[in-house]
Amino acid sequence: MSKIKPAKGSPYARILGVGGYRPTRVVPNEVILETIDSSDEWIRSRSGIATRHWASPQETVAAMSVEASGKALADAGISPEQIGAVIVSTVSHFKQTPAVATEIADRIGAGKPAAFDISAGCAGFGYGLTLAKGLVVEGSAEYVLVIGVERLSDLTDLEDRATAFLFGDGAGAVVVGPSPEPAIGPTVWGSEGDKSETIKQTVPWDEYRGADGGEKFPAITQEGQAVFRWAVFEMAKVAQQALDAAGITADDLDVFIPHQANMRIIDSMVKTLKLPEHVTVARDVETTGNTSAASIPLAMERLLATGAAKSGDTALVIGFGAGLVYAATVVTLP
């Protein structure tokens, strides 16, 4: 018989607060058109994007995360010292080690929490949320800070007509803590590694180190049509599985917050899922662009701040991207 005592966690977990940070510089499509042969109308029709935010040198991954975290903590009514773990999802923190989560934890005054980074691309927020839920329920941390943050402008090839207009920068954060009732549903997640080449970094860091002076800095590239088809047809199935796992139907939803990759993908998923007209759909991509791991919490924060969604609403969230990986769950909004 095991001598290990059972953990003293909470029976359930929920999102207690949300915060976001968008860089001050707003970049319209006209700026993108300076380096690619395209048009504002083409970009809008293909992606729904009109503007995006690009970070200044001072708006680092850590700095943006600190700002978003402060707002999330205030929204949750939790002090930094109460945070038992910090989870950061990002693909654009250029230091392989140490994890940027440790710097963020220190800068917000969180004491000595567990702190680590994860790399799950545009599904990263869902992965982090699932890990946070497990930590709270298991008892390893009473409150967990989950951050999705990207500076994708650093990894954008402004001469690539297929991707130059897509990416933006920003940070979104949530505080996850104990709940007396279910408020974060089971996560439907997974990967399809056979499609990993459809979204990738052009040059691995080790190859870049040995390249001659003519080698371009690594950037993100993707096979647009293949990714679009996968997202539209396969991710709607995953979203439905998340609804089924939570024991609800589309009619029970109040809000739908998909990864803000592309307006056409969002609209296609709404149609495939047959979402009722009363469901509020996040379309933050129009003014924020694709911010990868930050897109869902940023969209969540904006919906709540504008009153388009309210505390207690039932929301379906789904992220999907490089890997190819995905994660979907149903949550109660803070």
XYZ file of C-alpha atoms in Angstrom:
334
model
C 0.000 0.000 0.000
C 1.302 3.448 -0.925
C 2.378 5.711 1.924
C 1.843 8.867 -0.161
C -0.889 11.101 1.212
C -3.622 12.180 -1.214
C -3.329 15.705 -2.599
C -5.557 18.388 -1.134
C -6.697 20.186 -4.242
C -9.994 21.688 -5.332
C -12.649 19.457 -6.903
C -12.874 21.882 -9.831
C -11.078 24.870 -11.366
C -12.179 28.008 -13.152
C -10.849 31.136 -14.841
C -11.000 33.881 -12.220
C -9.641 36.837 -14.166
C -8.328 37.846 -17.589
C -6.003 40.584 -18.841
C -4.505 41.618 -22.152
C -1.803 43.857 -23.584
C -1.571 45.129 -27.152
C 1.518 47.056 -28.274
C 1.014 50.771 -28.827
C 1.989 50.735 -32.506
C -0.937 49.965 -34.811
C 0.121 48.765 -38.263
C -2.426 49.079 -41.110
C -2.344 46.987 -44.264
C -0.811 49.928 -46.137
C 2.469 49.348 -44.303
C 2.484 45.675 -45.303
C 1.912 46.658 -48.933
C 5.260 48.472 -48.953
C 7.068 45.128 -49.203
C 4.623 42.793 -50.999
C 2.695 42.985 -54.268
C -0.881 42.905 -53.018
C -3.775 45.188 -52.047
C -5.750 46.133 -48.965
C -8.849 44.559 -50.507
C -7.019 41.271 -51.170
C -5.672 41.075 -47.604
C -9.079 41.824 -46.089
C -10.885 39.331 -48.325
C -8.360 36.562 -47.660
C -7.899 37.067 -43.925
C -10.278 39.694 -42.576
C -7.283 41.598 -41.171
C -7.226 45.399 -41.398
C -4.610 46.224 -38.755
C -2.272 44.507 -36.333
C -0.060 45.605 -33.410
C 3.740 45.425 -33.594
C 5.899 45.670 -30.502
C 8.633 48.233 -29.961
C 12.066 47.145 -28.678
C 10.866 47.967 -25.154
C 7.723 45.835 -25.510
C 9.486 42.529 -25.018
C 7.822 39.162 -24.483
C 8.396 39.565 -20.747
C 7.281 43.218 -20.612
C 4.009 42.532 -22.448
C 3.376 39.511 -20.231
C 3.894 41.524 -17.066
C 1.322 44.096 -18.214
C -1.263 41.450 -19.134
C -0.605 39.529 -15.918
C -1.133 42.586 -13.748
C -4.545 43.138 -15.306
C -5.502 39.464 -14.907
C -4.483 39.438 -11.242
C -6.456 42.627 -10.562
C -9.478 41.214 -12.386
C -9.290 38.028 -10.299
C -8.702 39.876 -7.028
C -5.603 37.752 -6.416
C -2.255 39.050 -5.144
C 0.965 37.987 -6.916
C 2.121 36.188 -3.767
C -0.821 33.781 -4.072
C 0.317 32.478 -7.463
C 1.715 28.964 -7.159
C 2.678 28.433 -10.805
C 3.321 30.522 -13.924
C 2.852 28.892 -17.324
C 3.877 30.812 -20.446
C 3.042 29.676 -23.960
C 5.196 31.309 -26.641
C 7.222 30.510 -29.745
C 8.871 33.923 -29.990
C 11.033 34.123 -26.862
C 14.481 33.779 -28.381
C 16.315 32.552 -25.301
C 16.186 28.768 -25.278
C 16.859 28.922 -21.550
C 16.023 30.119 -18.950
C 12.266 30.076 -19.372
C 10.787 33.560 -19.665
C 8.177 32.437 -17.108
C 10.796 32.759 -14.367
C 11.526 36.387 -15.277
C 7.822 37.217 -15.417
C 7.181 35.584 -12.038
C 9.926 37.668 -10.485
C 8.824 40.935 -12.109
C 5.220 40.615 -10.924
C 6.371 39.796 -7.382
C 5.036 36.272 -7.319
C 7.633 34.936 -4.898
C 8.900 31.471 -5.758
C 6.227 29.765 -7.868
C 6.792 26.934 -10.305
C 7.512 28.631 -13.625
C 7.952 27.146 -17.074
C 7.393 27.777 -20.785
C 5.533 25.573 -23.239
C 5.657 25.553 -27.037
C 2.371 24.593 -28.655
C 1.963 27.377 -31.192
C -1.536 28.718 -31.640
C -2.955 25.970 -29.409
C -0.647 26.997 -26.578
C -3.236 28.799 -24.484
C -5.460 25.718 -24.449
C -2.529 23.551 -23.441
C -1.581 25.948 -20.650
C -5.166 26.194 -19.417
C -5.404 22.408 -19.234
C -2.149 22.155 -17.271
C -3.317 24.892 -14.901
C -6.605 23.128 -14.275
C -4.716 19.955 -13.415
C -2.410 21.753 -10.982
C -5.336 23.352 -9.133
C -7.401 20.167 -8.944
C -4.385 18.038 -8.000
C -3.365 20.500 -5.307
C 0.089 21.504 -6.547
C -0.997 25.156 -6.778
C -4.048 27.019 -5.545
C -3.770 29.731 -8.202
C -2.028 29.476 -11.570
C -1.155 32.273 -13.990
C -1.448 31.226 -17.641
C 0.045 33.552 -20.256
C -0.063 33.427 -24.040
C 2.408 35.900 -25.533
C 4.022 36.472 -28.922
C 6.245 38.919 -30.794
C 5.611 37.371 -34.184
C 6.753 40.536 -35.952
C 10.258 39.248 -35.142
C 9.556 36.077 -37.104
C 7.652 37.574 -40.037
C 9.138 37.649 -43.531
C 7.766 40.957 -44.818
C 8.524 39.909 -48.405
C 6.480 36.701 -48.181
C 3.156 37.507 -49.855
C 1.469 34.530 -48.171
C 2.257 35.437 -44.553
C 3.513 39.039 -44.307
C 0.055 40.381 -43.424
C -0.950 37.690 -40.935
C 0.975 38.131 -37.729
C 0.783 40.536 -34.807
C 2.168 40.928 -31.304
C 0.535 40.899 -27.891
C -0.003 39.117 -24.592
C -3.043 37.659 -22.875
C -3.203 36.183 -19.368
C -5.703 34.436 -17.121
C -5.690 33.401 -13.472
C -6.977 29.886 -12.823
C -8.091 28.916 -9.333
C -10.425 26.703 -7.325
C -14.124 26.426 -8.084
C -17.039 24.778 -6.248
C -18.528 23.658 -9.576
C -17.251 22.624 -13.009
C -16.125 25.721 -14.929
C -13.429 24.343 -17.265
C -14.569 21.346 -19.268
C -12.554 18.358 -20.451
C -9.994 19.313 -23.080
C -10.022 17.680 -26.487
C -6.447 18.007 -27.674
C -3.936 16.268 -29.878
C -1.523 16.576 -32.763
C -1.079 15.531 -36.378
C 2.682 15.399 -36.761
C 2.492 14.179 -40.340
C 1.436 17.737 -41.227
C 4.193 19.463 -39.235
C 5.790 20.920 -42.370
C 2.708 23.006 -43.223
C 3.602 25.662 -40.608
C 7.240 25.947 -39.653
C 10.276 28.120 -39.036
C 12.210 28.491 -42.269
C 15.661 27.875 -40.786
C 16.434 26.036 -37.507
C 18.571 28.016 -35.072
C 21.512 25.616 -35.391
C 21.597 25.991 -39.185
C 21.378 29.762 -38.915
C 24.441 29.798 -36.653
C 26.616 28.295 -39.359
C 25.112 30.135 -42.309
C 27.023 32.709 -44.348
C 26.203 36.395 -44.180
C 23.668 36.106 -46.970
C 21.292 33.842 -45.042
C 17.993 35.473 -44.087
C 16.915 35.521 -40.465
C 14.511 32.656 -39.621
C 10.839 33.383 -40.237
C 7.521 31.566 -39.995
C 6.156 30.093 -43.202
C 3.061 28.058 -43.927
C 1.243 26.208 -46.692
C -1.831 28.391 -46.584
C -4.354 26.262 -48.458
C -3.424 23.057 -46.625
C -3.686 24.790 -43.247
C -6.986 26.417 -44.212
C -8.558 23.102 -45.235
C -7.318 21.380 -42.081
C -8.595 24.144 -39.825
C -12.011 24.396 -41.461
C -12.794 20.699 -41.790
C -10.920 19.060 -38.924
C -11.111 21.691 -36.178
C -14.899 21.953 -36.386
C -14.942 18.244 -35.483
C -12.644 18.888 -32.509
C -14.844 21.790 -31.384
C -17.885 19.520 -31.506
C -16.034 16.892 -29.481
C -15.316 19.528 -26.819
C -19.020 20.384 -26.656
C -19.857 16.682 -26.335
C -17.209 16.187 -23.625
C -18.701 19.075 -21.630
C -22.165 17.597 -21.992
C -23.646 20.575 -23.811
C -24.838 21.493 -27.301
C -24.255 24.530 -29.477
C -27.582 25.903 -28.238
C -26.164 26.039 -24.702
C -23.268 28.282 -25.741
C -23.146 32.018 -25.161
C -19.745 32.723 -26.712
C -17.378 31.167 -29.257
C -13.691 32.148 -28.999
C -11.640 30.397 -31.679
C -7.973 31.069 -32.356
C -7.827 34.314 -34.310
C -6.056 32.968 -37.359
C -8.252 34.084 -40.218
C -11.773 35.499 -40.505
C -12.699 33.022 -43.239
C -11.735 30.107 -40.988
C -13.778 31.574 -38.121
C -16.853 32.100 -40.312
C -16.556 28.598 -41.789
C -16.356 27.031 -38.323
C -19.433 28.968 -37.179
C -21.319 27.637 -40.184
C -20.113 24.045 -39.785
C -20.931 23.995 -36.058
C -24.345 25.522 -36.841
C -23.978 28.027 -34.028
C -27.233 29.827 -33.168
C -27.459 33.569 -33.824
C -27.424 34.332 -30.096
C -23.826 33.055 -29.773
C -21.288 35.893 -29.655
C -18.313 35.121 -31.903
C -14.856 36.613 -31.279
C -13.503 38.345 -34.374
C -10.552 40.135 -32.817
C -8.373 39.130 -35.780
C -9.607 42.153 -37.754
C -7.653 44.623 -35.641
C -5.126 42.401 -33.857
C -3.996 39.921 -36.500
C -2.850 36.404 -35.680
C -1.062 36.531 -32.315
C -0.739 32.751 -31.968
C -0.795 31.714 -28.290
C -2.008 35.180 -27.226
C -5.038 35.317 -29.524
C -7.644 33.530 -27.377
C -7.022 35.362 -24.080
C -6.741 38.678 -25.952
C -10.058 38.033 -27.689
C -11.632 36.927 -24.399
C -10.437 40.087 -22.656
C -11.838 42.342 -25.397
C -15.248 40.638 -25.429
C -15.587 41.105 -21.673
C -14.239 44.672 -21.715
C -16.663 45.772 -24.438
C -19.662 44.005 -22.927
C -20.059 41.684 -25.919
C -19.686 38.832 -23.393
C -20.341 38.821 -19.675
C -19.151 37.076 -16.546
C -20.672 33.632 -16.190
C -21.198 33.103 -19.908
C -20.470 29.639 -21.286
C -17.758 29.811 -23.955
C -16.201 27.329 -26.347
C -12.500 28.050 -26.928
C -10.334 26.302 -29.502
C -6.749 26.847 -30.583
C -4.946 25.215 -33.500
C -1.684 25.691 -35.346
C 1.917 24.651 -35.935
C 2.654 21.044 -35.225
C -0.100 20.606 -36.207
C -1.609 20.745 -32.716
C -4.974 21.662 -31.281
C -6.856 22.082 -28.010
C -10.523 22.842 -27.355
C -12.569 23.130 -24.177
C -15.679 24.756 -22.762
C -15.205 27.322 -19.988
C -17.241 29.668 -17.819
C -16.041 33.221 -18.417
C -14.648 35.102 -15.400
